[in-house]
Amino acid sequence: MTKLLFANIDEPDLNTIDVYRRHGGYEALPKALKMSRDEVQAQLESSELRGRGGAGFSMGKKVSFLPHGAMDKYLVCNADESEPGAFKDRELIQKNPHQLIEGLIIGAYAADVNRSFIYIRGEYQYQADILDAAVKQAEAAGYLGERILGSDHTLSLVVHRGAGAYICGEETALLDSLEGKRGNPRLKPPFPANQGLYQGPTLVNNVETLSNVPHIIRMGAKAWAEHGVQNSTGTKVVSVSGCVRNPGNFEIELGIPTRDLIMGLAGGPREGCTIKFFFPGGSSSPVLTAEEGLDIPYDFDSMAKAGSMLGSGSIIVVDDTVPVVEVAKKVAKFYAHESCGKCSPCREGTNWTVKMLERVDTGEATPMDLDIIASVQDQIIGHCLCVLGDSMAMPIGSLVRKFRAEFEEHIERAREARGMGVTVPEPEPVGIAGADPDVGPY
Amino acid sequence: MARVQRYPDGSRVPPWDRAVDLTKEPAPVPEPAVTPVPEDLRRTIEAYMSKYPDRRSAVIPSLAAAQRHYGWCSPEALDQVAAVMRLTPAYVESIATFYDMFETEPKPAHDVYVCTNISCSLLGADELFEHFIETLGDEGDFNIRAFECMGACDIGPMASVDGVYVGPLELDDVAAIANDVRDGRPVLSRKQLAHRAAADPGAAVPVPDPDTMAAGPPMPPERGRGEATSPEDEP
């Protein structure tokens, strides 16, 4: 299978500029600089490259949304990869940082941007150090700075380290965090393309999206778009983790059967286990059972049609040894912990979902509580400032819907373990000190 | 999970309604003349501020530098960051309490973040975390925290030991990690993420044996704990 992003990925010292150049690195940049900005933009648009961070929005279109003219515009690369199950950006930065930097320079040229930032999550210390070193090398080689390679394009690049907050992966929260504030999402519109970082027009792109840009320019949009399928062009780095034998990042052409990915590349489930369900696009995507999901192609549209999403392209496989209530609790607790607290449906909804799931687990719930859980998820979806609330509501809603029988069985078993059985014993009357039990408190 | 430090509401993070002394006047921006700041820390913060169009953008890197310098974000450290950056202490504290990696309570010297999120917990991260707490919890050298997904699900269950990712971990590795940290060796060099080859069979190129690289990956240079980065290190 064709490797673009992962070509030579394990070559020692690929993270240095010399080895990267030996493999044809920084050849797309002079080619792009000889083209006009509009031509580069047209190449990006006609490649139909879709954003690899989760939303899947056309990158070329995003570039074209930025206003023209002389003003302070910014490009921010989102390397705050915090979605549970996603680890593709980590590998791309660690092993091939110059591919990202080259793509970022070309993207900045197309959008006519002079200042750029890479916001990398604070936990990726090793990767951020590599990125810092790579930026220094690129500056020394004249790929960054004033009048790049003799053109009229100028670009500065700052690597900004976060400090541990999932919400900062949301683009407007990321911009707030980069401005030195708490990472709270902003109300949209205005979208970052109009009013983003420091109130200036801002292009926000994921690491993998920008890493694809040099290949589009080098090969030409048409040749690049021959990879993949309609509406999901190109290759995609997919992170597969959980109950599989060979977890890791795999670069695939979009549109291959999901079965090849999970059973083939990732080695399938562990000895003696079968796959129960999987998250096709990180922990925030609605789950698909093995029967539903394994035989559909892995691309944006097929996943959406199956009722889930490709998201960031991170598959978490769960096998039949794991109780579904445990998975639901883990996912809900994560989102409750990471909710920034700015808007109520998310702040309250995530916390109540955790409390209800804990009641399910301990046997204090009844099957009716499952309906309440489902209705809470419906109240969250579409009612929040950003997608964090939805990110919990979608998987939890799908788990309760698809595994209702198992939830009910779990409740029943937990109730029996508490000695409550099927019939609920009469609750003890609540006594008030000094009150006559026959007369009552009033 | 009985031994995780929890607040009365059961959460691992401080509650939002922690009592505030409303009778106190809000603290103004600290006077530089009466707020001594170590010279290297001041220079680091000033170098960070010069990198951004708006100096406030440097608050996260500056707090990280202060935490490296003092070991935690003490009230004095917050005051000093505020004094150099010309911000109110309240603003700086609001940042320090928002982000998970800043500690506003004194903490042991070595950070061990154990991922207990979904992918790692499917592979036994909860038992691993319990084992970390049982083995090293009372030592006083290790700040053991259950952390959310750190983006290394391929080596799950994993932990980040002073910023170095190691995995997949077994229960026996806990003692080895503690020994490596105490002796100042690279942590569990055989299981470091930095040496791991890509899982993708199509991308296979031989990777040097981790044993020959026992001194750690060739680049970048490791940052010493407890010393702030000098501004010359930063572009």
PDB file of N, CA, C and O in Angstrom, chain A residues 3 9-10 85 87 90-91 95 121-124 126 129 136 160-161 163-164 177-183 198 241 249-251 330 334 337-338 347, chain B residues 13 16 52 56-57 59 91 94-95 98-101 116-117 119 121 126 147-154 165 193 196 198 200 203 217 220 233:
ATOM      1  N   LYS A   3       2.726   4.521   0.797  1.00  0.00           N
ATOM      2  CA  LYS A   3       3.011   5.289   2.001  1.00  0.00           C
ATOM      3  C   LYS A   3       3.438   6.690   1.573  1.00  0.00           C
ATOM      4  O   LYS A   3       4.379   6.840   0.795  1.00  0.00           O
ATOM      5  N   ILE A   9       9.505   6.175   7.557  1.00  0.00           N
ATOM      6  CA  ILE A   9       9.245   6.764   8.870  1.00  0.00           C
ATOM      7  C   ILE A   9      10.227   6.266   9.919  1.00  0.00           C
ATOM      8  O   ILE A   9      10.516   6.979  10.874  1.00  0.00           O
ATOM      9  N   ASP A  10      10.770   5.062   9.738  1.00  0.00           N
ATOM     10  CA  ASP A  10      11.690   4.552  10.751  1.00  0.00           C
ATOM     11  C   ASP A  10      13.149   4.731  10.377  1.00  0.00           C
ATOM     12  O   ASP A  10      14.031   4.190  11.025  1.00  0.00           O
ATOM     13  N   GLY A  85      -7.418   7.428  22.422  1.00  0.00           N
ATOM     14  CA  GLY A  85      -7.314   6.540  21.268  1.00  0.00           C
ATOM     15  C   GLY A  85      -6.530   7.126  20.126  1.00  0.00           C
ATOM     16  O   GLY A  85      -6.159   6.416  19.201  1.00  0.00           O
ATOM     17  N   PHE A  87      -3.198   8.820  18.522  1.00  0.00           N
ATOM     18  CA  PHE A  87      -1.774   9.047  18.778  1.00  0.00           C
ATOM     19  C   PHE A  87      -0.997   9.164  17.482  1.00  0.00           C
ATOM     20  O   PHE A  87       0.193   8.930  17.439  1.00  0.00           O
ATOM     21  N   ARG A  90       1.423  12.334  17.327  1.00  0.00           N
ATOM     22  CA  ARG A  90       2.632  12.101  18.119  1.00  0.00           C
ATOM     23  C   ARG A  90       3.717  11.452  17.261  1.00  0.00           C
ATOM     24  O   ARG A  90       4.861  11.882  17.247  1.00  0.00           O
ATOM     25  N   GLU A  91       3.326  10.413  16.529  1.00  0.00           N
ATOM     26  CA  GLU A  91       4.311   9.696  15.719  1.00  0.00           C
ATOM     27  C   GLU A  91       4.808  10.567  14.562  1.00  0.00           C
ATOM     28  O   GLU A  91       5.992  10.565  14.242  1.00  0.00           O
ATOM     29  N   LYS A  95       8.751  11.520  14.519  1.00  0.00           N
ATOM     30  CA  LYS A  95       9.616  10.886  13.534  1.00  0.00           C
ATOM     31  C   LYS A  95       9.851  11.742  12.307  1.00  0.00           C
ATOM     32  O   LYS A  95      10.872  11.599  11.648  1.00  0.00           O
ATOM     33  N   ARG A 121       0.571  19.625  22.903  1.00  0.00           N
ATOM     34  CA  ARG A 121       0.142  19.368  24.282  1.00  0.00           C
ATOM     35  C   ARG A 121       1.357  19.196  25.195  1.00  0.00           C
ATOM     36  O   ARG A 121       2.407  18.696  24.791  1.00  0.00           O
ATOM     37  N   GLY A 122       1.199  19.606  26.443  1.00  0.00           N
ATOM     38  CA  GLY A 122       2.319  19.645  27.371  1.00  0.00           C
ATOM     39  C   GLY A 122       2.914  18.286  27.670  1.00  0.00           C
ATOM     40  O   GLY A 122       4.093  18.174  28.005  1.00  0.00           O
ATOM     41  N   GLU A 123       2.109  17.235  27.559  1.00  0.00           N
ATOM     42  CA  GLU A 123       2.613  15.899  27.875  1.00  0.00           C
ATOM     43  C   GLU A 123       3.626  15.421  26.847  1.00  0.00           C
ATOM     44  O   GLU A 123       4.470  14.601  27.156  1.00  0.00           O
ATOM     45  N   TYR A 124       3.531  15.932  25.609  1.00  0.00           N
ATOM     46  CA  TYR A 124       4.454  15.505  24.558  1.00  0.00           C
ATOM     47  C   TYR A 124       5.776  16.266  24.693  1.00  0.00           C
ATOM     48  O   TYR A 124       6.168  17.005  23.801  1.00  0.00           O
ATOM     49  N   TYR A 126       8.960  15.129  24.836  1.00  0.00           N
ATOM     50  CA  TYR A 126       9.990  14.634  23.932  1.00  0.00           C
ATOM     51  C   TYR A 126       9.728  15.122  22.511  1.00  0.00           C
ATOM     52  O   TYR A 126      10.626  15.598  21.819  1.00  0.00           O
ATOM     53  N   ASP A 129      10.446  18.846  22.144  1.00  0.00           N
ATOM     54  CA  ASP A 129      11.880  19.117  22.048  1.00  0.00           C
ATOM     55  C   ASP A 129      12.379  18.848  20.631  1.00  0.00           C
ATOM     56  O   ASP A 129      13.181  19.601  20.078  1.00  0.00           O
ATOM     57  N   LYS A 136      14.546  25.106  14.655  1.00  0.00           N
ATOM     58  CA  LYS A 136      15.830  25.812  14.618  1.00  0.00           C
ATOM     59  C   LYS A 136      16.596  25.471  13.347  1.00  0.00           C
ATOM     60  O   LYS A 136      17.177  26.341  12.711  1.00  0.00           O
ATOM     61  N   HIS A 160       4.494  26.258  20.829  1.00  0.00           N
ATOM     62  CA  HIS A 160       3.892  26.622  22.112  1.00  0.00           C
ATOM     63  C   HIS A 160       3.449  25.346  22.813  1.00  0.00           C
ATOM     64  O   HIS A 160       2.688  24.560  22.251  1.00  0.00           O
ATOM     65  N   ARG A 161       3.908  25.160  24.042  1.00  0.00           N
ATOM     66  CA  ARG A 161       3.534  23.952  24.775  1.00  0.00           C
ATOM     67  C   ARG A 161       2.349  24.227  25.673  1.00  0.00           C
ATOM     68  O   ARG A 161       2.336  25.213  26.412  1.00  0.00           O
ATOM     69  N   ALA A 163      -0.418  22.648  28.723  1.00  0.00           N
ATOM     70  CA  ALA A 163      -0.124  22.161  30.068  1.00  0.00           C
ATOM     71  C   ALA A 163      -1.154  21.157  30.545  1.00  0.00           C
ATOM     72  O   ALA A 163      -1.413  21.031  31.724  1.00  0.00           O
ATOM     73  N   GLY A 164      -1.751  20.450  29.609  1.00  0.00           N
ATOM     74  CA  GLY A 164      -2.637  19.370  30.013  1.00  0.00           C
ATOM     75  C   GLY A 164      -4.081  19.798  30.145  1.00  0.00           C
ATOM     76  O   GLY A 164      -4.534  20.106  31.233  1.00  0.00           O
ATOM     77  N   SER A 177      -6.296  29.533  24.853  1.00  0.00           N
ATOM     78  CA  SER A 177      -5.166  29.042  25.627  1.00  0.00           C
ATOM     79  C   SER A 177      -3.865  29.639  25.101  1.00  0.00           C
ATOM     80  O   SER A 177      -2.984  30.017  25.873  1.00  0.00           O
ATOM     81  N   LEU A 178      -3.762  29.752  23.790  1.00  0.00           N
ATOM     82  CA  LEU A 178      -2.567  30.335  23.177  1.00  0.00           C
ATOM     83  C   LEU A 178      -2.455  31.824  23.506  1.00  0.00           C
ATOM     84  O   LEU A 178      -1.366  32.382  23.549  1.00  0.00           O
ATOM     85  N   GLU A 179      -3.589  32.467  23.748  1.00  0.00           N
ATOM     86  CA  GLU A 179      -3.557  33.872  24.154  1.00  0.00           C
ATOM     87  C   GLU A 179      -3.225  34.022  25.627  1.00  0.00           C
ATOM     88  O   GLU A 179      -3.192  35.134  26.156  1.00  0.00           O
ATOM     89  N   GLY A 180      -3.050  32.895  26.323  1.00  0.00           N
ATOM     90  CA  GLY A 180      -2.688  32.964  27.729  1.00  0.00           C
ATOM     91  C   GLY A 180      -3.875  32.978  28.657  1.00  0.00           C
ATOM     92  O   GLY A 180      -3.789  33.462  29.778  1.00  0.00           O
ATOM     93  N   LYS A 181      -5.002  32.457  28.188  1.00  0.00           N
ATOM     94  CA  LYS A 181      -6.185  32.397  29.053  1.00  0.00           C
ATOM     95  C   LYS A 181      -6.482  30.953  29.411  1.00  0.00           C
ATOM     96  O   LYS A 181      -5.836  30.036  28.929  1.00  0.00           O
ATOM     97  N   ARG A 182      -7.509  30.770  30.250  1.00  0.00           N
ATOM     98  CA  ARG A 182      -7.998  29.415  30.473  1.00  0.00           C
ATOM     99  C   ARG A 182      -8.588  28.922  29.159  1.00  0.00           C
ATOM    100  O   ARG A 182      -9.150  29.703  28.410  1.00  0.00           O
ATOM    101  N   GLY A 183      -8.454  27.642  28.905  1.00  0.00           N
ATOM    102  CA  GLY A 183      -8.937  27.123  27.633  1.00  0.00           C
ATOM    103  C   GLY A 183     -10.440  26.947  27.623  1.00  0.00           C
ATOM    104  O   GLY A 183     -10.946  25.849  27.836  1.00  0.00           O
ATOM    105  N   TYR A 198      -5.694  36.571  18.696  1.00  0.00           N
ATOM    106  CA  TYR A 198      -5.524  38.026  18.856  1.00  0.00           C
ATOM    107  C   TYR A 198      -6.494  38.789  17.956  1.00  0.00           C
ATOM    108  O   TYR A 198      -6.158  39.835  17.393  1.00  0.00           O
ATOM    109  N   SER A 241      -5.979   0.876  18.728  1.00  0.00           N
ATOM    110  CA  SER A 241      -5.538   0.505  20.076  1.00  0.00           C
ATOM    111  C   SER A 241      -6.632  -0.292  20.768  1.00  0.00           C
ATOM    112  O   SER A 241      -7.699  -0.521  20.205  1.00  0.00           O
ATOM    113  N   ASN A 249       0.026   2.821  14.729  1.00  0.00           N
ATOM    114  CA  ASN A 249      -0.430   3.693  13.650  1.00  0.00           C
ATOM    115  C   ASN A 249      -0.227   2.997  12.314  1.00  0.00           C
ATOM    116  O   ASN A 249       0.836   2.439  12.066  1.00  0.00           O
ATOM    117  N   PHE A 250      -1.245   3.063  11.462  1.00  0.00           N
ATOM    118  CA  PHE A 250      -1.142   2.455  10.149  1.00  0.00           C
ATOM    119  C   PHE A 250      -1.578   3.479   9.118  1.00  0.00           C
ATOM    120  O   PHE A 250      -2.632   4.089   9.272  1.00  0.00           O
ATOM    121  N   GLU A 251      -0.774   3.652   8.081  1.00  0.00           N
ATOM    122  CA  GLU A 251      -1.193   4.544   7.014  1.00  0.00           C
ATOM    123  C   GLU A 251      -1.925   3.725   5.964  1.00  0.00           C
ATOM    124  O   GLU A 251      -1.368   2.781   5.408  1.00  0.00           O
ATOM    125  N   LYS A 330     -15.860   4.780  32.035  1.00  0.00           N
ATOM    126  CA  LYS A 330     -14.554   5.384  31.720  1.00  0.00           C
ATOM    127  C   LYS A 330     -14.723   6.596  30.809  1.00  0.00           C
ATOM    128  O   LYS A 330     -14.149   7.656  31.034  1.00  0.00           O
ATOM    129  N   PHE A 334     -14.144  10.573  31.840  1.00  0.00           N
ATOM    130  CA  PHE A 334     -13.139  11.388  31.154  1.00  0.00           C
ATOM    131  C   PHE A 334     -13.735  12.724  30.734  1.00  0.00           C
ATOM    132  O   PHE A 334     -13.168  13.788  31.000  1.00  0.00           O
ATOM    133  N   HIS A 337     -14.461  15.021  33.624  1.00  0.00           N
ATOM    134  CA  HIS A 337     -13.237  15.623  34.161  1.00  0.00           C
ATOM    135  C   HIS A 337     -12.742  16.741  33.268  1.00  0.00           C
ATOM    136  O   HIS A 337     -12.247  17.766  33.735  1.00  0.00           O
ATOM    137  N   GLU A 338     -12.894  16.577  31.947  1.00  0.00           N
ATOM    138  CA  GLU A 338     -12.303  17.533  31.021  1.00  0.00           C
ATOM    139  C   GLU A 338     -13.260  18.660  30.632  1.00  0.00           C
ATOM    140  O   GLU A 338     -12.848  19.585  29.948  1.00  0.00           O
ATOM    141  N   ARG A 347     -21.411  20.821  31.332  1.00  0.00           N
ATOM    142  CA  ARG A 347     -20.920  20.729  32.708  1.00  0.00           C
ATOM    143  C   ARG A 347     -21.818  19.825  33.539  1.00  0.00           C
ATOM    144  O   ARG A 347     -21.368  18.922  34.234  1.00  0.00           O
TER     145      ARG A 347
ATOM    146  N   VAL B  13     -10.229  16.753  41.123  1.00  0.00           N
ATOM    147  CA  VAL B  13      -9.840  18.150  40.980  1.00  0.00           C
ATOM    148  C   VAL B  13     -10.556  18.969  42.046  1.00  0.00           C
ATOM    149  O   VAL B  13     -11.623  18.581  42.515  1.00  0.00           O
ATOM    150  N   TRP B  16     -15.308  23.584  42.427  1.00  0.00           N
ATOM    151  CA  TRP B  16     -15.406  24.969  41.977  1.00  0.00           C
ATOM    152  C   TRP B  16     -15.797  25.915  43.109  1.00  0.00           C
ATOM    153  O   TRP B  16     -15.604  27.104  43.020  1.00  0.00           O
ATOM    154  N   TYR B  52       5.930  36.337  21.651  1.00  0.00           N
ATOM    155  CA  TYR B  52       4.531  36.439  21.250  1.00  0.00           C
ATOM    156  C   TYR B  52       4.137  37.892  20.996  1.00  0.00           C
ATOM    157  O   TYR B  52       4.681  38.806  21.627  1.00  0.00           O
ATOM    158  N   ARG B  56       0.819  38.158  27.315  1.00  0.00           N
ATOM    159  CA  ARG B  56       0.048  37.220  28.135  1.00  0.00           C
ATOM    160  C   ARG B  56       0.135  35.783  27.614  1.00  0.00           C
ATOM    161  O   ARG B  56      -0.073  34.819  28.342  1.00  0.00           O
ATOM    162  N   SER B  57       0.404  35.635  26.306  1.00  0.00           N
ATOM    163  CA  SER B  57       0.521  34.296  25.739  1.00  0.00           C
ATOM    164  C   SER B  57       1.585  33.475  26.434  1.00  0.00           C
ATOM    165  O   SER B  57       1.572  32.254  26.374  1.00  0.00           O
ATOM    166  N   VAL B  59       2.087  33.012  29.497  1.00  0.00           N
ATOM    167  CA  VAL B  59       1.811  32.652  30.886  1.00  0.00           C
ATOM    168  C   VAL B  59       1.959  31.145  31.132  1.00  0.00           C
ATOM    169  O   VAL B  59       2.491  30.726  32.157  1.00  0.00           O
ATOM    170  N   TYR B  91      -5.045  36.307  38.210  1.00  0.00           N
ATOM    171  CA  TYR B  91      -5.072  35.848  36.830  1.00  0.00           C
ATOM    172  C   TYR B  91      -4.138  34.656  36.648  1.00  0.00           C
ATOM    173  O   TYR B  91      -4.497  33.638  36.054  1.00  0.00           O
ATOM    174  N   SER B  94      -5.529  31.598  38.190  1.00  0.00           N
ATOM    175  CA  SER B  94      -6.640  31.017  37.424  1.00  0.00           C
ATOM    176  C   SER B  94      -6.110  30.116  36.314  1.00  0.00           C
ATOM    177  O   SER B  94      -6.731  29.117  35.969  1.00  0.00           O
ATOM    178  N   ILE B  95      -4.953  30.458  35.774  1.00  0.00           N
ATOM    179  CA  ILE B  95      -4.338  29.602  34.750  1.00  0.00           C
ATOM    180  C   ILE B  95      -3.753  28.354  35.412  1.00  0.00           C
ATOM    181  O   ILE B  95      -3.933  27.232  34.931  1.00  0.00           O
ATOM    182  N   PHE B  98      -6.264  25.758  36.197  1.00  0.00           N
ATOM    183  CA  PHE B  98      -7.052  25.206  35.095  1.00  0.00           C
ATOM    184  C   PHE B  98      -6.358  24.011  34.459  1.00  0.00           C
ATOM    185  O   PHE B  98      -7.010  23.030  34.091  1.00  0.00           O
ATOM    186  N   TYR B  99      -5.045  24.095  34.339  1.00  0.00           N
ATOM    187  CA  TYR B  99      -4.322  23.083  33.575  1.00  0.00           C
ATOM    188  C   TYR B  99      -3.798  21.985  34.493  1.00  0.00           C
ATOM    189  O   TYR B  99      -3.263  22.254  35.564  1.00  0.00           O
ATOM    190  N   ASP B 100      -3.936  20.738  34.018  1.00  0.00           N
ATOM    191  CA  ASP B 100      -3.630  19.566  34.841  1.00  0.00           C
ATOM    192  C   ASP B 100      -2.171  19.456  35.246  1.00  0.00           C
ATOM    193  O   ASP B 100      -1.854  18.854  36.262  1.00  0.00           O
ATOM    194  N   MET B 101      -1.277  19.976  34.428  1.00  0.00           N
ATOM    195  CA  MET B 101       0.138  19.741  34.703  1.00  0.00           C
ATOM    196  C   MET B 101       0.731  20.732  35.694  1.00  0.00           C
ATOM    197  O   MET B 101       1.881  20.585  36.097  1.00  0.00           O
ATOM    198  N   THR B 116      -4.991   6.151  32.778  1.00  0.00           N
ATOM    199  CA  THR B 116      -6.071   5.228  33.160  1.00  0.00           C
ATOM    200  C   THR B 116      -7.265   5.416  32.242  1.00  0.00           C
ATOM    201  O   THR B 116      -8.395   5.134  32.618  1.00  0.00           O
ATOM    202  N   ASN B 117      -7.014   5.941  31.056  1.00  0.00           N
ATOM    203  CA  ASN B 117      -8.128   6.150  30.149  1.00  0.00           C
ATOM    204  C   ASN B 117      -8.473   4.860  29.408  1.00  0.00           C
ATOM    205  O   ASN B 117      -7.887   3.814  29.645  1.00  0.00           O
ATOM    206  N   SER B 119      -8.274   3.167  26.414  1.00  0.00           N
ATOM    207  CA  SER B 119      -7.456   2.146  25.743  1.00  0.00           C
ATOM    208  C   SER B 119      -6.532   1.442  26.723  1.00  0.00           C
ATOM    209  O   SER B 119      -6.363   0.225  26.670  1.00  0.00           O
ATOM    210  N   SER B 121      -6.908   1.228  30.014  1.00  0.00           N
ATOM    211  CA  SER B 121      -7.614   0.477  31.052  1.00  0.00           C
ATOM    212  C   SER B 121      -8.155  -0.836  30.508  1.00  0.00           C
ATOM    213  O   SER B 121      -8.347  -1.793  31.252  1.00  0.00           O
ATOM    214  N   ASP B 126      -5.785   0.083  35.343  1.00  0.00           N
ATOM    215  CA  ASP B 126      -6.258   0.368  36.703  1.00  0.00           C
ATOM    216  C   ASP B 126      -5.475  -0.442  37.733  1.00  0.00           C
ATOM    217  O   ASP B 126      -5.085   0.078  38.777  1.00  0.00           O
ATOM    218  N   PHE B 147      -3.783   9.710  35.107  1.00  0.00           N
ATOM    219  CA  PHE B 147      -3.882  10.782  34.127  1.00  0.00           C
ATOM    220  C   PHE B 147      -4.819  10.373  33.008  1.00  0.00           C
ATOM    221  O   PHE B 147      -5.027   9.197  32.755  1.00  0.00           O
ATOM    222  N   GLU B 148      -5.365  11.370  32.323  1.00  0.00           N
ATOM    223  CA  GLU B 148      -6.186  11.061  31.157  1.00  0.00           C
ATOM    224  C   GLU B 148      -5.263  10.727  29.984  1.00  0.00           C
ATOM    225  O   GLU B 148      -4.058  10.896  30.070  1.00  0.00           O
ATOM    226  N   CYS B 149      -5.870  10.286  28.895  1.00  0.00           N
ATOM    227  CA  CYS B 149      -5.115   9.755  27.753  1.00  0.00           C
ATOM    228  C   CYS B 149      -3.949  10.663  27.381  1.00  0.00           C
ATOM    229  O   CYS B 149      -4.118  11.850  27.160  1.00  0.00           O
ATOM    230  N   MET B 150      -2.755  10.091  27.333  1.00  0.00           N
ATOM    231  CA  MET B 150      -1.569  10.877  27.000  1.00  0.00           C
ATOM    232  C   MET B 150      -1.109  10.640  25.572  1.00  0.00           C
ATOM    233  O   MET B 150      -0.002  10.999  25.192  1.00  0.00           O
ATOM    234  N   GLY B 151      -1.963  10.015  24.770  1.00  0.00           N
ATOM    235  CA  GLY B 151      -1.624   9.853  23.358  1.00  0.00           C
ATOM    236  C   GLY B 151      -0.555   8.819  23.115  1.00  0.00           C
ATOM    237  O   GLY B 151       0.343   9.029  22.300  1.00  0.00           O
ATOM    238  N   ALA B 152      -0.617   7.710  23.828  1.00  0.00           N
ATOM    239  CA  ALA B 152       0.333   6.628  23.573  1.00  0.00           C
ATOM    240  C   ALA B 152      -0.375   5.304  23.777  1.00  0.00           C
ATOM    241  O   ALA B 152       0.133   4.403  24.429  1.00  0.00           O
ATOM    242  N   CYS B 153      -1.566   5.177  23.182  1.00  0.00           N
ATOM    243  CA  CYS B 153      -2.382   3.986  23.391  1.00  0.00           C
ATOM    244  C   CYS B 153      -1.726   2.761  22.770  1.00  0.00           C
ATOM    245  O   CYS B 153      -2.090   1.633  23.096  1.00  0.00           O
ATOM    246  N   ASP B 154      -0.766   2.966  21.845  1.00  0.00           N
ATOM    247  CA  ASP B 154      -0.114   1.810  21.244  1.00  0.00           C
ATOM    248  C   ASP B 154       0.819   1.124  22.224  1.00  0.00           C
ATOM    249  O   ASP B 154       1.196  -0.019  22.001  1.00  0.00           O
ATOM    250  N   TYR B 165       7.908   8.662  28.162  1.00  0.00           N
ATOM    251  CA  TYR B 165       6.839   7.680  27.998  1.00  0.00           C
ATOM    252  C   TYR B 165       7.427   6.265  28.013  1.00  0.00           C
ATOM    253  O   TYR B 165       8.351   5.971  27.253  1.00  0.00           O
ATOM    254  N   LEU B 193       9.121   4.812  24.620  1.00  0.00           N
ATOM    255  CA  LEU B 193       8.439   5.079  23.359  1.00  0.00           C
ATOM    256  C   LEU B 193       9.420   5.589  22.312  1.00  0.00           C
ATOM    257  O   LEU B 193       9.294   5.299  21.131  1.00  0.00           O
ATOM    258  N   ARG B 196      10.691   3.081  19.874  1.00  0.00           N
ATOM    259  CA  ARG B 196       9.737   2.137  19.294  1.00  0.00           C
ATOM    260  C   ARG B 196       9.592   2.357  17.799  1.00  0.00           C
ATOM    261  O   ARG B 196       9.460   3.489  17.326  1.00  0.00           O
ATOM    262  N   ALA B 198       7.603   1.965  14.120  1.00  0.00           N
ATOM    263  CA  ALA B 198       6.213   2.063  13.710  1.00  0.00           C
ATOM    264  C   ALA B 198       5.619   0.664  13.566  1.00  0.00           C
ATOM    265  O   ALA B 198       6.313  -0.266  13.161  1.00  0.00           O
ATOM    266  N   ASP B 200       3.264  -0.108  11.558  1.00  0.00           N
ATOM    267  CA  ASP B 200       2.822  -0.311  10.186  1.00  0.00           C
ATOM    268  C   ASP B 200       3.830  -1.178   9.432  1.00  0.00           C
ATOM    269  O   ASP B 200       4.986  -0.792   9.270  1.00  0.00           O
ATOM    270  N   ALA B 203       5.967   0.322   6.621  1.00  0.00           N
ATOM    271  CA  ALA B 203       6.946   1.368   6.911  1.00  0.00           C
ATOM    272  C   ALA B 203       8.177   0.804   7.584  1.00  0.00           C
ATOM    273  O   ALA B 203       8.959   1.531   8.167  1.00  0.00           O
ATOM    274  N   PRO B 217      17.877   8.509  23.679  1.00  0.00           N
ATOM    275  CA  PRO B 217      17.834   8.887  22.286  1.00  0.00           C
ATOM    276  C   PRO B 217      18.836  10.004  21.998  1.00  0.00           C
ATOM    277  O   PRO B 217      19.131  10.803  22.871  1.00  0.00           O
ATOM    278  N   PRO B 220      16.419  15.092  21.438  1.00  0.00           N
ATOM    279  CA  PRO B 220      17.087  16.329  21.837  1.00  0.00           C
ATOM    280  C   PRO B 220      17.707  16.191  23.212  1.00  0.00           C
ATOM    281  O   PRO B 220      17.439  15.205  23.896  1.00  0.00           O
ATOM    282  N   ASP B 233      18.662  29.135  25.153  1.00  0.00           N
ATOM    283  CA  ASP B 233      18.186  27.872  24.589  1.00  0.00           C
ATOM    284  C   ASP B 233      16.994  28.066  23.686  1.00  0.00           C
ATOM    285  O   ASP B 233      16.643  27.205  22.915  1.00  0.00           O
TER     286      ASP B 233
END
